[in-house]
Amino acid sequence: ATKLMEASLEVHLVWACPAQIVVVSALLVLFLGGDGGAVAAGVACLVAVLPLAKVLVRWMIRVRKRRMPVTDARVREVGEVLGGIRVSKLNGWEPLWDKRWKALRAVELG
């Protein structure tokens, strides 16, 4: 459900991004004058960066998929302890939980 919501928020970028490039390029030619060589160079640079952006997004997705199980485990444990916080306080387990959470966070970040 979350992925569907994220996709629905970004689906408009399929038409909005090219439209923005065209409108901004036209405005640059209008305001700066000239033959549009600078605008063409800017659009060429933008298109040249797209493959790099694609590689970076794929890398970020792989990293996120590797981190998700560890993050889920940490969040699940924190939620369980917060649910039973009174028992933890009465038994003086705060230092134990702090140590365990720091270790889980170190695994998540490492």
CSV table of N, CA and C in Angstrom, one decimal:
chain,number,residue,atom,x,y,z
A,1,ALA,N,0.8,-1.2,0.0
A,1,ALA,CA,0.0,0.0,0.0
A,1,ALA,C,0.9,1.3,0.0
A,2,THR,N,2.0,1.2,0.7
A,2,THR,CA,2.9,2.4,0.8
A,2,THR,C,3.5,2.6,-0.5
A,3,LYS,N,3.9,1.6,-1.2
A,3,LYS,CA,4.5,1.8,-2.5
A,3,LYS,C,3.5,2.3,-3.5
A,4,LEU,N,2.3,1.9,-3.4
A,4,LEU,CA,1.3,2.4,-4.3
A,4,LEU,C,1.0,3.9,-4.1
A,5,MET,N,1.1,4.3,-2.8
A,5,MET,CA,0.9,5.7,-2.5
A,5,MET,C,2.1,6.5,-3.0
A,6,GLU,N,3.3,6.0,-2.8
A,6,GLU,CA,4.5,6.7,-3.3
A,6,GLU,C,4.5,6.9,-4.8
A,7,ALA,N,4.1,5.8,-5.5
A,7,ALA,CA,4.0,5.8,-6.9
A,7,ALA,C,3.0,6.9,-7.4
A,8,SER,N,1.8,6.9,-6.7
A,8,SER,CA,0.8,7.8,-7.1
A,8,SER,C,1.2,9.3,-6.9
A,9,LEU,N,2.1,9.5,-5.9
A,9,LEU,CA,2.5,10.9,-5.7
A,9,LEU,C,3.6,11.3,-6.8
A,10,GLU,N,4.3,10.3,-7.3
A,10,GLU,CA,5.3,10.7,-8.3
A,10,GLU,C,5.0,10.4,-9.7
A,11,VAL,N,3.8,9.8,-10.0
A,11,VAL,CA,3.5,9.5,-11.4
A,11,VAL,C,3.3,10.7,-12.3
A,12,HIS,N,3.0,11.8,-11.7
A,12,HIS,CA,2.8,13.1,-12.5
A,12,HIS,C,4.1,13.6,-13.0
A,13,LEU,N,5.2,13.1,-12.4
A,13,LEU,CA,6.6,13.6,-12.9
A,13,LEU,C,6.9,13.1,-14.3
A,14,VAL,N,6.1,12.1,-14.8
A,14,VAL,CA,6.3,11.7,-16.1
A,14,VAL,C,6.0,12.8,-17.1
A,15,TRP,N,5.0,13.5,-16.9
A,15,TRP,CA,4.7,14.6,-17.8
A,15,TRP,C,5.2,16.0,-17.3
A,16,ALA,N,5.3,16.1,-15.9
A,16,ALA,CA,5.7,17.4,-15.4
A,16,ALA,C,7.1,17.8,-15.6
A,17,CYS,N,8.0,16.8,-15.5
A,17,CYS,CA,9.4,17.1,-15.7
A,17,CYS,C,9.7,17.6,-17.1
A,18,PRO,N,9.3,16.9,-18.2
A,18,PRO,CA,9.6,17.4,-19.5
A,18,PRO,C,8.9,18.8,-19.8
A,19,ALA,N,7.7,19.0,-19.2
A,19,ALA,CA,7.0,20.2,-19.4
A,19,ALA,C,7.8,21.4,-18.7
A,20,GLN,N,8.4,21.1,-17.6
A,20,GLN,CA,9.1,22.1,-16.9
A,20,GLN,C,10.4,22.4,-17.6
A,21,ILE,N,11.1,21.4,-18.2
A,21,ILE,CA,12.3,21.7,-19.0
A,21,ILE,C,12.0,22.6,-20.2
A,22,VAL,N,10.9,22.3,-20.9
A,22,VAL,CA,10.5,23.1,-22.0
A,22,VAL,C,10.2,24.5,-21.6
A,23,VAL,N,9.4,24.7,-20.6
A,23,VAL,CA,8.9,26.0,-20.2
A,23,VAL,C,10.1,26.8,-19.7
A,24,VAL,N,11.0,26.2,-18.9
A,24,VAL,CA,12.1,27.0,-18.4
A,24,VAL,C,13.1,27.3,-19.5
A,25,SER,N,13.3,26.4,-20.4
A,25,SER,CA,14.2,26.7,-21.6
A,25,SER,C,13.6,27.8,-22.4
A,26,ALA,N,12.3,27.8,-22.6
A,26,ALA,CA,11.7,28.9,-23.4
A,26,ALA,C,11.9,30.2,-22.7
A,27,LEU,N,11.7,30.2,-21.4
A,27,LEU,CA,11.8,31.5,-20.6
A,27,LEU,C,13.2,32.0,-20.6
A,28,LEU,N,14.2,31.0,-20.5
A,28,LEU,CA,15.6,31.5,-20.6
A,28,LEU,C,15.9,32.1,-21.9
A,29,VAL,N,15.5,31.5,-23.0
A,29,VAL,CA,15.7,32.1,-24.3
A,29,VAL,C,15.0,33.5,-24.4
A,30,LEU,N,13.8,33.6,-23.9
A,30,LEU,CA,13.1,34.9,-23.9
A,30,LEU,C,13.8,36.0,-23.1
A,31,PHE,N,14.2,35.6,-21.9
A,31,PHE,CA,14.8,36.6,-21.0
A,31,PHE,C,16.2,36.9,-21.3
A,32,LEU,N,17.0,35.9,-21.7
A,32,LEU,CA,18.4,36.1,-22.0
A,32,LEU,C,18.7,36.5,-23.4
A,33,GLY,N,17.8,36.2,-24.3
A,33,GLY,CA,18.0,36.5,-25.7
A,33,GLY,C,19.0,35.5,-26.3
A,34,GLY,N,19.5,35.9,-27.4
A,34,GLY,CA,20.5,35.0,-28.1
A,34,GLY,C,19.8,33.9,-28.9
A,35,ASP,N,20.6,33.0,-29.4
A,35,ASP,CA,20.1,31.9,-30.2
A,35,ASP,C,19.7,30.7,-29.4
A,36,GLY,N,19.9,30.7,-28.1
A,36,GLY,CA,19.5,29.5,-27.3
A,36,GLY,C,20.6,28.5,-27.2
A,37,GLY,N,21.8,28.9,-27.5
A,37,GLY,CA,22.9,27.9,-27.4
A,37,GLY,C,23.2,27.5,-25.9
A,38,ALA,N,23.1,28.5,-25.0
A,38,ALA,CA,23.3,28.2,-23.6
A,38,ALA,C,22.2,27.3,-23.1
A,39,VAL,N,21.0,27.5,-23.6
A,39,VAL,CA,19.9,26.7,-23.1
A,39,VAL,C,20.1,25.2,-23.7
A,40,ALA,N,20.5,25.1,-24.9
A,40,ALA,CA,20.8,23.8,-25.5
A,40,ALA,C,21.9,23.1,-24.7
A,41,ALA,N,22.9,23.8,-24.3
A,41,ALA,CA,24.0,23.2,-23.5
A,41,ALA,C,23.5,22.8,-22.2
A,42,GLY,N,22.6,23.6,-21.5
A,42,GLY,CA,22.1,23.2,-20.3
A,42,GLY,C,21.2,22.0,-20.3
A,43,VAL,N,20.4,21.9,-21.4
A,43,VAL,CA,19.5,20.7,-21.5
A,43,VAL,C,20.4,19.5,-21.9
A,44,ALA,N,21.4,19.7,-22.6
A,44,ALA,CA,22.3,18.5,-22.9
A,44,ALA,C,23.0,18.0,-21.7
A,45,CYS,N,23.4,18.9,-20.8
A,45,CYS,CA,24.0,18.5,-19.5
A,45,CYS,C,23.0,17.8,-18.7
A,46,LEU,N,21.8,18.3,-18.7
A,46,LEU,CA,20.7,17.6,-17.9
A,46,LEU,C,20.5,16.2,-18.4
A,47,VAL,N,20.5,16.0,-19.7
A,47,VAL,CA,20.3,14.7,-20.3
A,47,VAL,C,21.5,13.8,-20.0
A,48,ALA,N,22.7,14.4,-20.0
A,48,ALA,CA,23.9,13.6,-19.8
A,48,ALA,C,24.0,13.1,-18.4
A,49,VAL,N,23.4,13.7,-17.4
A,49,VAL,CA,23.4,13.3,-16.0
A,49,VAL,C,22.4,12.2,-15.7
A,50,LEU,N,21.4,12.0,-16.6
A,50,LEU,CA,20.4,11.0,-16.3
A,50,LEU,C,20.9,9.6,-16.1
A,51,PRO,N,21.9,9.1,-16.9
A,51,PRO,CA,22.4,7.8,-16.6
A,51,PRO,C,23.0,7.7,-15.2
A,52,LEU,N,23.8,8.7,-14.8
A,52,LEU,CA,24.4,8.7,-13.5
A,52,LEU,C,23.3,8.7,-12.4
A,53,ALA,N,22.2,9.4,-12.6
A,53,ALA,CA,21.1,9.5,-11.6
A,53,ALA,C,20.5,8.1,-11.5
A,54,LYS,N,20.4,7.4,-12.6
A,54,LYS,CA,19.8,6.1,-12.6
A,54,LYS,C,20.6,5.1,-11.8
A,55,VAL,N,21.9,5.2,-12.0
A,55,VAL,CA,22.9,4.3,-11.3
A,55,VAL,C,22.8,4.6,-9.8
A,56,LEU,N,22.8,5.9,-9.4
A,56,LEU,CA,22.7,6.2,-8.0
A,56,LEU,C,21.4,5.8,-7.4
A,57,VAL,N,20.3,5.9,-8.1
A,57,VAL,CA,19.0,5.4,-7.5
A,57,VAL,C,19.0,3.9,-7.3
A,58,ARG,N,19.5,3.2,-8.3
A,58,ARG,CA,19.6,1.7,-8.1
A,58,ARG,C,20.5,1.4,-6.9
A,59,TRP,N,21.6,2.0,-6.7
A,59,TRP,CA,22.5,1.8,-5.6
A,59,TRP,C,21.8,2.1,-4.3
A,60,MET,N,21.0,3.2,-4.2
A,60,MET,CA,20.3,3.6,-3.0
A,60,MET,C,19.2,2.5,-2.7
A,61,ILE,N,18.6,2.0,-3.7
A,61,ILE,CA,17.6,1.0,-3.5
A,61,ILE,C,18.2,-0.3,-2.9
A,62,ARG,N,19.3,-0.7,-3.4
A,62,ARG,CA,20.0,-1.9,-2.9
A,62,ARG,C,20.4,-1.7,-1.5
A,63,VAL,N,21.0,-0.6,-1.2
A,63,VAL,CA,21.4,-0.3,0.2
A,63,VAL,C,20.2,-0.3,1.2
A,64,ARG,N,19.1,0.3,0.7
A,64,ARG,CA,17.9,0.3,1.5
A,64,ARG,C,17.3,-1.1,1.8
A,65,LYS,N,17.3,-1.9,0.8
A,65,LYS,CA,16.8,-3.3,0.9
A,65,LYS,C,17.7,-4.1,1.9
A,66,ARG,N,19.0,-3.8,1.9
A,66,ARG,CA,19.9,-4.5,2.9
A,66,ARG,C,19.7,-4.0,4.3
A,67,ARG,N,19.3,-2.7,4.5
A,67,ARG,CA,19.2,-2.2,5.8
A,67,ARG,C,17.8,-2.4,6.4
A,68,MET,N,16.8,-2.6,5.6
A,68,MET,CA,15.5,-2.7,6.1
A,68,MET,C,15.3,-3.8,7.1
A,69,PRO,N,15.8,-5.0,7.0
A,69,PRO,CA,15.5,-6.0,8.0
A,69,PRO,C,16.1,-5.6,9.4
A,70,VAL,N,17.3,-5.0,9.3
A,70,VAL,CA,17.9,-4.6,10.6
A,70,VAL,C,17.1,-3.4,11.2
A,71,THR,N,16.7,-2.5,10.4
A,71,THR,CA,15.9,-1.4,10.9
A,71,THR,C,14.6,-1.9,11.5
A,72,ASP,N,14.0,-2.8,10.8
A,72,ASP,CA,12.7,-3.4,11.3
A,72,ASP,C,12.9,-4.1,12.6
A,73,ALA,N,14.0,-4.8,12.8
A,73,ALA,CA,14.2,-5.5,14.1
A,73,ALA,C,14.4,-4.4,15.2
A,74,ARG,N,15.2,-3.4,14.9
A,74,ARG,CA,15.4,-2.4,15.9
A,74,ARG,C,14.1,-1.6,16.3
A,75,VAL,N,13.3,-1.3,15.3
A,75,VAL,CA,12.1,-0.6,15.5
A,75,VAL,C,11.1,-1.5,16.3
A,76,ARG,N,11.0,-2.7,15.9
A,76,ARG,CA,10.1,-3.7,16.6
A,76,ARG,C,10.5,-3.8,18.1
A,77,GLU,N,11.8,-3.9,18.4
A,77,GLU,CA,12.3,-4.1,19.8
A,77,GLU,C,12.0,-2.8,20.6
A,78,VAL,N,12.2,-1.6,20.0
A,78,VAL,CA,12.0,-0.4,20.7
A,78,VAL,C,10.5,-0.3,20.9
A,79,GLY,N,9.6,-0.6,20.0
A,79,GLY,CA,8.2,-0.6,20.2
A,79,GLY,C,7.7,-1.5,21.3
A,80,GLU,N,8.3,-2.7,21.4
A,80,GLU,CA,8.0,-3.6,22.5
A,80,GLU,C,8.3,-3.1,23.8
A,81,VAL,N,9.5,-2.5,23.9
A,81,VAL,CA,9.9,-1.9,25.2
A,81,VAL,C,9.1,-0.7,25.6
A,82,LEU,N,8.8,0.1,24.6
A,82,LEU,CA,7.9,1.3,24.9
A,82,LEU,C,6.5,0.8,25.4
A,83,GLY,N,6.1,-0.3,24.8
A,83,GLY,CA,4.8,-0.8,25.3
A,83,GLY,C,4.8,-1.3,26.7
A,84,GLY,N,6.0,-1.8,27.2
A,84,GLY,CA,6.1,-2.3,28.5
A,84,GLY,C,7.1,-1.4,29.3
A,85,ILE,N,7.0,-0.1,29.1
A,85,ILE,CA,8.0,0.8,29.8
A,85,ILE,C,7.9,0.8,31.3
A,86,ARG,N,6.7,0.6,31.8
A,86,ARG,CA,6.5,0.6,33.3
A,86,ARG,C,7.3,-0.5,33.9
A,87,VAL,N,7.2,-1.7,33.3
A,87,VAL,CA,8.0,-2.9,33.8
A,87,VAL,C,9.5,-2.6,33.7
A,88,SER,N,9.9,-2.0,32.6
A,88,SER,CA,11.3,-1.7,32.5
A,88,SER,C,11.8,-0.7,33.5
A,89,LYS,N,11.0,0.3,33.8
A,89,LYS,CA,11.3,1.3,34.8
A,89,LYS,C,11.4,0.6,36.2
A,90,LEU,N,10.4,-0.2,36.5
A,90,LEU,CA,10.4,-0.8,37.9
A,90,LEU,C,11.5,-1.7,38.1
A,91,ASN,N,12.0,-2.4,37.0
A,91,ASN,CA,13.1,-3.4,37.2
A,91,ASN,C,14.4,-2.7,36.9
A,92,GLY,N,14.5,-1.5,36.5
A,92,GLY,CA,15.8,-0.8,36.3
A,92,GLY,C,16.5,-1.3,35.1
A,93,TRP,N,15.8,-1.6,34.0
A,93,TRP,CA,16.4,-2.2,32.8
A,93,TRP,C,16.8,-1.2,31.8
A,94,GLU,N,16.7,0.1,32.1
A,94,GLU,CA,17.0,1.1,31.1
A,94,GLU,C,18.5,1.0,30.6
A,95,PRO,N,19.5,0.8,31.4
A,95,PRO,CA,20.8,0.6,30.9
A,95,PRO,C,21.0,-0.6,29.9
A,96,LEU,N,20.2,-1.7,30.2
A,96,LEU,CA,20.3,-2.9,29.4
A,96,LEU,C,19.7,-2.5,28.0
A,97,TRP,N,18.5,-1.9,28.0
A,97,TRP,CA,17.9,-1.5,26.7
A,97,TRP,C,18.7,-0.5,25.9
A,98,ASP,N,19.3,0.4,26.6
A,98,ASP,CA,20.2,1.4,26.0
A,98,ASP,C,21.3,0.7,25.3
A,99,LYS,N,22.0,-0.2,26.0
A,99,LYS,CA,23.1,-0.9,25.4
A,99,LYS,C,22.7,-1.7,24.1
A,100,ARG,N,21.5,-2.4,24.3
A,100,ARG,CA,21.0,-3.3,23.1
A,100,ARG,C,20.7,-2.4,22.0
A,101,TRP,N,20.0,-1.3,22.2
A,101,TRP,CA,19.6,-0.4,21.1
A,101,TRP,C,20.8,0.2,20.4
A,102,LYS,N,21.8,0.6,21.2
A,102,LYS,CA,23.0,1.2,20.6
A,102,LYS,C,23.7,0.1,19.7
A,103,ALA,N,23.7,-1.1,20.2
A,103,ALA,CA,24.3,-2.2,19.4
A,103,ALA,C,23.5,-2.4,18.1
A,104,LEU,N,22.2,-2.4,18.2
A,104,LEU,CA,21.4,-2.6,17.0
A,104,LEU,C,21.6,-1.5,16.0
A,105,ARG,N,21.6,-0.3,16.5
A,105,ARG,CA,21.8,0.9,15.7
A,105,ARG,C,23.2,0.9,15.0
A,106,ALA,N,24.2,0.4,15.7
A,106,ALA,CA,25.5,0.3,15.1
A,106,ALA,C,25.5,-0.7,14.0
A,107,VAL,N,24.8,-1.8,14.1
A,107,VAL,CA,24.7,-2.8,13.1
A,107,VAL,C,24.0,-2.2,11.9
A,108,GLU,N,22.9,-1.5,12.2
A,108,GLU,CA,22.1,-0.8,11.1
A,108,GLU,C,22.9,0.2,10.3
A,109,LEU,N,23.8,1.0,11.0
A,109,LEU,CA,24.6,2.0,10.3
A,109,LEU,C,25.8,1.4,9.7
A,110,GLY,N,26.3,0.3,10.3
A,110,GLY,CA,27.6,-0.2,9.9
A,110,GLY,C,27.5,-1.1,8.7
